[in-house]
Coordinates of C-alpha atoms and ligand atoms in Angstrom, one line a residue:
M1 CA 275.8 9.6 295.1
E2 CA 278.8 10.8 293.5
E3 CA 277.1 9.9 290.0
D4 CA 274.3 11.8 290.6
M5 CA 276.4 14.9 291.5
L6 CA 278.3 14.6 288.6
R7 CA 274.9 14.0 286.6
G8 CA 273.6 17.4 287.9
E9 CA 271.1 16.1 289.8
M10 CA 272.4 18.2 292.9
G11 CA 272.3 21.0 291.0
P12 CA 274.8 22.7 288.2
A13 CA 277.3 24.1 290.8
V14 CA 278.1 20.5 292.2
A15 CA 278.0 19.0 288.8
R16 CA 280.8 21.2 288.1
A17 CA 282.8 20.8 291.4
M18 CA 282.5 17.1 290.7
E19 CA 283.6 17.6 287.0
L20 CA 286.9 19.2 288.6
L21 CA 287.8 16.1 291.1
V22 CA 287.0 13.7 288.9
A23 CA 289.5 15.5 286.1
L24 CA 291.9 15.6 289.1
G25 CA 291.4 11.9 290.2
E26 CA 292.0 10.7 286.5
V27 CA 295.0 12.7 286.3
F28 CA 296.6 11.2 289.8
E29 CA 294.9 7.8 288.8
A30 CA 292.9 7.6 292.0
E31 CA 290.7 4.5 292.5
R32 CA 288.1 6.6 294.2
L33 CA 286.5 9.5 295.8
V34 CA 286.9 9.5 299.5
P35 CA 284.4 11.6 302.1
I36 CA 286.3 14.8 303.7
E37 CA 285.8 16.6 307.1
G38 CA 286.7 19.9 306.2
A39 CA 288.4 22.2 303.7
H40 CA 290.6 25.3 303.8
I41 CA 290.5 27.4 300.9
S42 CA 293.3 29.5 299.0
G43 CA 293.0 31.7 296.5
V44 CA 291.5 35.0 298.3
S45 CA 293.5 38.0 297.5
Y46 CA 292.2 39.7 295.2
K47 CA 295.9 40.3 293.8
N48 CA 295.8 36.5 292.8
L49 CA 292.7 36.0 291.5
D50 CA 292.1 39.4 289.4
E51 CA 288.9 40.0 287.5
A52 CA 288.7 36.1 286.1
G53 CA 288.5 35.0 289.6
L54 CA 286.4 37.1 291.1
E55 CA 284.0 36.2 288.1
F56 CA 284.5 32.5 288.6
L57 CA 283.6 32.6 292.4
E58 CA 280.4 35.0 292.1
D59 CA 279.1 32.5 289.2
L60 CA 279.8 29.3 291.3
A61 CA 277.8 31.5 294.3
E62 CA 274.9 32.3 291.9
L63 CA 274.4 28.6 290.7
G64 CA 273.9 28.1 294.4
A65 CA 277.0 26.1 295.4
K66 CA 276.9 25.5 299.3
T67 CA 279.7 23.7 301.0
R68 CA 278.9 20.4 302.9
V69 CA 281.6 20.3 305.5
R70 CA 283.1 23.5 307.4
A71 CA 285.3 25.6 305.4
T72 CA 287.6 28.7 306.0
L73 CA 289.6 31.0 304.3
N74 CA 293.1 32.1 303.4
P75 CA 294.5 35.4 304.0
A76 CA 292.9 38.1 301.5
G77 CA 294.9 40.9 300.0
M78 CA 293.9 43.4 302.8
D79 CA 292.3 43.8 306.5
L80 CA 288.5 43.7 305.9
D81 CA 288.3 46.8 308.3
L82 CA 291.4 48.6 308.0
W83 CA 292.3 48.2 304.4
R84 CA 292.3 52.6 304.2
E85 CA 295.0 52.5 306.9
M86 CA 297.0 50.1 304.8
G87 CA 297.0 52.2 302.2
I88 CA 294.9 49.5 299.8
P89 CA 293.7 51.6 296.5
H90 CA 290.0 51.9 296.7
G91 CA 289.1 49.7 293.9
F92 CA 291.1 47.2 294.9
A93 CA 289.2 47.0 298.1
E94 CA 285.9 46.9 296.6
R95 CA 286.9 43.6 294.6
Q96 CA 288.1 42.5 297.3
L97 CA 285.2 42.5 299.6
R98 CA 283.2 41.0 296.7
V99 CA 285.2 38.1 296.8
I100 CA 284.8 37.4 300.5
Q101 CA 280.9 37.9 299.9
A102 CA 280.9 35.1 297.4
F103 CA 282.6 32.9 299.5
Q104 CA 280.3 33.5 302.2
R105 CA 277.0 33.1 300.0
M106 CA 278.8 29.6 299.9
G107 CA 279.0 28.9 303.3
V108 CA 282.8 29.5 303.6
E109 CA 284.0 31.1 307.1
A110 CA 285.6 34.1 306.3
T111 CA 288.8 33.4 308.5
C112 CA 291.2 34.9 306.0
T113 CA 293.8 33.1 307.7
C114 CA 296.7 30.5 306.9
T115 CA 296.8 29.0 310.6
P116 CA 293.1 27.9 310.5
Y117 CA 294.5 25.6 313.2
L118 CA 294.8 28.2 315.6
I119 CA 291.3 29.3 315.6
G120 CA 289.6 26.2 316.0
N121 CA 289.9 24.3 312.8
I122 CA 291.8 21.7 314.2
P123 CA 291.3 18.4 312.2
R124 CA 291.4 15.2 313.8
R125 CA 294.3 12.8 313.5
G126 CA 294.1 10.2 310.8
S127 CA 290.9 13.2 309.2
Q128 CA 290.8 13.3 305.4
I129 CA 290.7 16.8 304.8
A130 CA 291.1 19.0 301.7
W131 CA 293.0 21.8 302.4
A132 CA 295.1 24.6 300.3
E133 CA 297.9 27.0 301.7
S134 CA 301.0 25.0 301.5
S135 CA 302.1 26.1 305.1
A136 CA 299.0 25.0 306.5
V137 CA 298.9 21.5 304.6
A138 CA 302.3 20.6 306.1
F139 CA 301.3 21.7 309.4
S140 CA 298.0 19.4 309.4
N141 CA 299.5 16.3 307.6
S142 CA 302.9 16.3 310.0
V143 CA 301.7 18.0 313.2
L144 CA 298.4 17.3 313.3
G145 CA 298.4 14.0 311.6
A146 CA 295.7 14.5 309.4
R147 CA 295.5 13.7 305.5
T148 CA 295.7 15.8 302.9
N149 CA 297.6 16.8 299.4
R150 CA 298.4 20.2 298.5
E151 CA 295.5 21.3 297.1
S152 CA 294.9 24.2 295.0
G153 CA 292.0 27.0 295.6
P154 CA 289.5 25.5 292.9
S155 CA 290.2 21.9 294.2
A156 CA 290.1 22.8 297.6
L157 CA 286.6 24.8 297.0
A158 CA 285.4 21.8 294.8
S159 CA 286.1 19.4 297.5
S160 CA 283.9 21.5 299.8
I161 CA 280.9 21.6 297.6
T162 CA 280.7 17.8 296.8
G163 CA 282.3 16.7 300.5
R164 CA 284.7 14.7 298.3
T165 CA 288.2 14.1 297.7
P166 CA 290.1 11.7 295.3
L167 CA 292.2 9.6 296.9
Y168 CA 295.6 9.5 296.0
G169 CA 299.0 10.9 297.6
Y170 CA 299.4 11.4 301.1
R171 CA 295.9 10.3 301.7
I172 CA 297.3 6.6 301.2
E173 CA 299.0 5.2 304.4
E174 CA 302.1 3.7 302.0
N175 CA 302.7 7.1 300.6
R176 CA 303.7 8.8 304.2
R177 CA 306.5 6.9 304.8
P178 CA 309.9 8.6 305.0
G179 CA 312.1 9.4 301.5
A180 CA 314.9 10.7 303.1
V181 CA 316.6 10.9 306.8
V182 CA 317.6 14.3 308.0
E183 CA 320.1 14.6 310.7
V184 CA 320.0 18.2 312.4
E185 CA 323.3 19.1 314.2
A186 CA 322.6 22.8 314.0
E187 CA 321.4 24.6 317.0
L188 CA 318.1 25.9 316.8
K189 CA 317.9 29.3 319.0
G190 CA 314.1 30.5 317.6
H191 CA 311.7 30.4 314.8
L192 CA 314.3 31.8 312.2
D193 CA 316.4 29.0 312.8
Y194 CA 313.7 26.6 312.2
S195 CA 312.4 28.7 309.2
A196 CA 315.9 28.4 307.5
L197 CA 316.1 24.7 308.5
G198 CA 313.0 24.1 306.5
Y199 CA 313.9 26.1 303.7
H200 CA 317.6 24.3 303.6
I201 CA 315.7 21.2 303.8
G202 CA 313.0 22.0 301.1
R203 CA 315.5 23.0 298.6
I204 CA 317.8 19.9 298.8
L205 CA 314.6 17.4 299.2
G206 CA 312.0 18.8 296.7
S207 CA 309.0 16.9 297.7
S208 CA 310.3 14.2 299.6
V209 CA 309.0 13.3 303.0
P210 CA 312.1 13.9 305.5
Y211 CA 312.2 12.0 308.6
I212 CA 314.3 14.3 310.8
R213 CA 316.4 13.7 313.9
G214 CA 318.4 15.6 316.6
I215 CA 315.2 18.1 317.4
P216 CA 314.5 16.7 320.8
R217 CA 311.5 19.1 321.7
A218 CA 309.9 21.9 319.5
D219 CA 307.0 24.1 320.2
A220 CA 304.1 24.3 317.7
D221 CA 305.2 28.0 316.4
S222 CA 308.7 26.5 315.6
L223 CA 306.8 23.6 313.5
K224 CA 305.0 26.2 311.8
S225 CA 307.9 28.3 310.9
L226 CA 309.4 24.6 309.6
A227 CA 306.4 23.8 307.7
A228 CA 305.9 26.9 306.0
A229 CA 309.6 27.0 304.9
S230 CA 310.3 23.5 303.7
A231 CA 306.9 24.1 301.9
T232 CA 308.3 27.1 299.9
S233 CA 311.6 26.1 298.9
G234 CA 310.5 22.6 297.7
G235 CA 307.3 21.0 297.9
I236 CA 307.3 19.2 301.5
A237 CA 303.8 18.5 302.2
L238 CA 304.7 16.3 305.1
F239 CA 307.7 15.5 307.6
H240 CA 308.2 13.5 310.7
V241 CA 310.2 14.9 313.8
E242 CA 311.3 12.1 315.9
G243 CA 309.7 11.9 319.2
V244 CA 308.0 15.0 318.4
T245 CA 305.5 14.4 315.7
P246 CA 302.5 12.1 315.7
E247 CA 303.5 9.5 313.4
A248 CA 307.0 9.4 313.6
D249 CA 307.2 6.7 316.1
R250 CA 305.7 4.3 313.1
F251 CA 308.7 4.2 311.6
G252 CA 312.2 2.3 312.9
E253 CA 315.4 1.6 311.7
E254 CA 314.6 -0.9 309.3
D255 CA 312.1 1.4 307.3
L256 CA 315.2 4.5 307.5
K257 CA 317.5 1.7 305.9
G258 CA 318.6 2.8 302.7
L259 CA 317.2 6.4 302.6
E260 CA 319.1 9.4 301.5
R261 CA 320.8 11.1 304.3
I262 CA 321.6 15.0 304.8
T263 CA 323.3 16.6 307.7
V264 CA 322.2 19.7 308.8
E265 CA 324.7 22.2 310.4
D266 CA 325.0 26.0 311.6
G267 CA 326.7 26.7 308.5
D268 CA 323.5 25.5 306.1
L269 CA 321.3 27.6 308.2
E270 CA 323.4 30.9 307.8
E271 CA 323.3 30.2 304.0
A272 CA 319.7 29.9 303.7
V273 CA 319.4 33.5 305.7
S274 CA 321.9 35.0 303.2
S275 CA 320.7 33.2 300.6
L276 CA 317.3 35.8 301.1
S277 CA 319.3 38.8 303.0
R278 CA 320.4 41.9 300.9
G279 CA 321.3 45.4 302.1
V280 CA 318.2 47.4 303.0
E281 CA 317.5 51.1 303.8
D282 CA 314.1 51.8 305.1
P283 CA 312.4 48.5 305.2
V284 CA 308.9 47.4 306.5
L285 CA 309.8 45.1 309.7
C286 CA 307.2 42.5 309.3
L287 CA 306.0 39.5 311.6
G288 CA 303.3 36.8 311.2
C289 CA 304.4 34.2 308.0
P290 CA 302.7 32.1 308.8
H291 CA 300.0 34.4 311.0
C292 CA 301.1 34.9 314.0
S293 CA 299.6 32.9 317.4
L294 CA 298.8 34.4 320.6
E295 CA 302.3 33.6 322.5
E296 CA 303.9 35.3 319.2
I297 CA 302.1 38.4 319.7
W298 CA 302.8 38.2 323.6
E299 CA 306.8 38.0 322.8
A300 CA 306.4 40.8 320.3
A301 CA 304.6 43.0 323.1
R302 CA 307.3 42.1 325.4
L303 CA 310.0 43.2 323.5
L304 CA 308.0 46.4 322.6
R305 CA 307.4 47.4 326.3
G306 CA 308.6 50.9 327.0
R307 CA 310.2 51.4 323.7
R308 CA 309.4 53.7 320.5
L309 CA 309.8 52.0 317.2
R310 CA 311.6 54.7 314.7
G311 CA 310.3 52.9 311.7
R312 CA 307.5 50.4 310.5
L313 CA 306.4 47.2 312.2
W314 CA 303.8 45.7 310.9
I315 CA 302.1 42.4 312.0
F316 CA 299.9 40.1 310.8
T317 CA 297.6 37.5 312.6
S318 CA 293.7 36.1 312.6
R319 CA 291.1 38.1 314.0
G320 CA 290.6 35.4 316.5
V321 CA 294.1 35.3 317.9
Y322 CA 293.6 39.3 317.8
R323 CA 290.9 39.3 319.9
E324 CA 292.3 37.3 322.6
A325 CA 295.7 39.2 322.4
E326 CA 293.5 42.7 322.3
R327 CA 291.6 41.5 325.8
R328 CA 294.7 40.9 327.1
G329 CA 296.5 44.1 326.6
Y330 CA 299.3 42.7 323.9
I331 CA 297.8 44.7 321.1
H332 CA 297.8 48.1 323.1
T333 CA 301.3 47.7 324.2
I334 CA 302.2 47.1 320.5
L335 CA 300.3 50.3 319.2
E336 CA 301.9 52.0 321.9
A337 CA 305.0 51.2 320.7
G338 CA 304.3 52.5 317.2
G339 CA 303.3 49.3 315.6
R340 CA 300.4 48.0 313.8
V341 CA 298.6 44.8 313.9
F342 CA 296.6 43.7 311.2
R343 CA 293.9 40.9 310.6
D344 CA 293.1 38.9 307.3
T345 CA 296.1 39.4 305.2
C346 CA 299.7 39.4 304.9
M347 CA 302.9 40.8 303.8
V348 CA 303.0 38.5 300.7
V349 CA 299.1 38.6 299.6
A350 CA 298.5 42.3 299.7
P351 CA 299.2 44.2 296.8
L352 CA 302.5 45.7 298.3
K353 CA 303.6 47.4 295.0
E354 CA 300.6 49.1 294.9
M355 CA 301.1 50.2 298.6
G356 CA 304.1 51.7 297.8
W357 CA 306.4 48.9 299.6
R358 CA 310.2 48.5 298.1
E359 CA 311.8 46.7 301.0
I360 CA 311.3 44.3 304.2
V361 CA 312.8 42.6 307.4
T362 CA 311.1 39.6 308.2
D363 CA 312.0 36.4 310.4
S364 CA 310.3 34.2 308.1
C365 CA 312.0 32.5 305.0
K366 CA 308.9 32.0 303.5
A367 CA 308.0 35.5 303.4
A368 CA 311.5 36.7 302.0
H369 CA 311.4 34.2 299.3
Y370 CA 308.0 35.3 297.9
A371 CA 308.4 39.4 298.3
S372 CA 312.1 38.8 296.8
S373 CA 309.9 37.3 293.9
M374 CA 308.2 40.1 293.9
G375 CA 311.1 42.5 293.2
L376 CA 311.2 43.8 296.7
K377 CA 314.7 43.6 298.5
T378 CA 314.4 41.8 301.8
R379 CA 316.2 40.4 304.9
L380 CA 316.1 38.0 307.7
E381 CA 316.5 38.8 311.4
P382 CA 314.9 36.9 314.3
L383 CA 312.1 39.1 316.1
K384 CA 314.6 40.4 318.7
G385 CA 317.0 42.1 316.6
M386 CA 314.5 43.6 314.4
V387 CA 312.9 45.3 317.6
E388 CA 316.2 46.4 318.9
E389 CA 317.7 47.8 315.7
A390 CA 313.9 49.5 315.0
S391 CA 313.3 51.2 318.4
S392 CA 314.9 53.3 321.4
Ligands
F3S401 FE1 300.2 32.8 305.7 FE2 301.2 34.8 303.8 FE3 302.7 33.5 304.8 S1 299.2 33.2 303.7 S2 302.4 31.3 305.3 S3 301.4 34.9 305.9 S4 302.5 34.1 303.0

């Protein structure tokens, strides 16, 4: 079947996708291809794709490419309905909509979120999937126990079209063993602390597999922040948290013997935060990297109730979470305080410079890292601090 695909017997689009996967498999010396149960595709914002990327996708759709497994999409460069309110230039919007249409013609669900696991794309433990989007990769491997490498947009798309992926990396049991032990002595008080922890660990350990101790409890949102930041400063695609994540209890003292050990103290988190914080004068306050869960939107609404914002607060989430937050009245509360809630995009993949943004304040090390690499001034602040400072 795979050879038929490669020979073009299942159409030119399948052959093209298979060629890419075979080449990838050769680079990583994979011994074979394995079936996947789902895909999550990045490389959706026109800001990153540009004209060449748009043409590539439209050509593939024209060739008749169709997904064989459930495939969801990462954020685009704008809210697909409210782009005018975001200040998105018309030409950008027109091309972004063509990108989405090309994906839809191939059967990809236009979810436009980096948290597909919050809106029903929840892979089974142990299942092989092909996910791009580094934060979602780290979350699905570590917290959900699925198996994926850090796919690129094209390789995740090729896997969705063929239903196959090369067997190497984190797909193999042996490569999921811890490579370092992290003892957390710092006090973790909120999402920003988890984000700073991930940022610090990633900087030190690169793409190792940390076995983290000292976090007896952590909710899904905290682990989402940890996953996103550790995948940003390093290349972490999998971590284990003792007593918390599903594969951690497979490893005992014997397995951890002789591994590199690091200890994380309060000062390390403070240093991670200050490395991404500068003085800002008129920033946009941004929440939702990774995209906000319902609980996070509830928390923002709770803090904003009865207040009036002086500056701009933009919150980013998925359509699925937005719908429920709207039904429960959270969106109304945020709008009433002067905040905005956008779907389908975020403070990194939107064309911020063209929108006139110069400074942001956020509670996400990932967002601050990428925004500062794009030349914006950034400051990190927990949500509560942000709201108090910006409202009366
Ligand atoms: Fe998601 Fe954008 Fe952050 S894609 S993880 S909100 S940079």
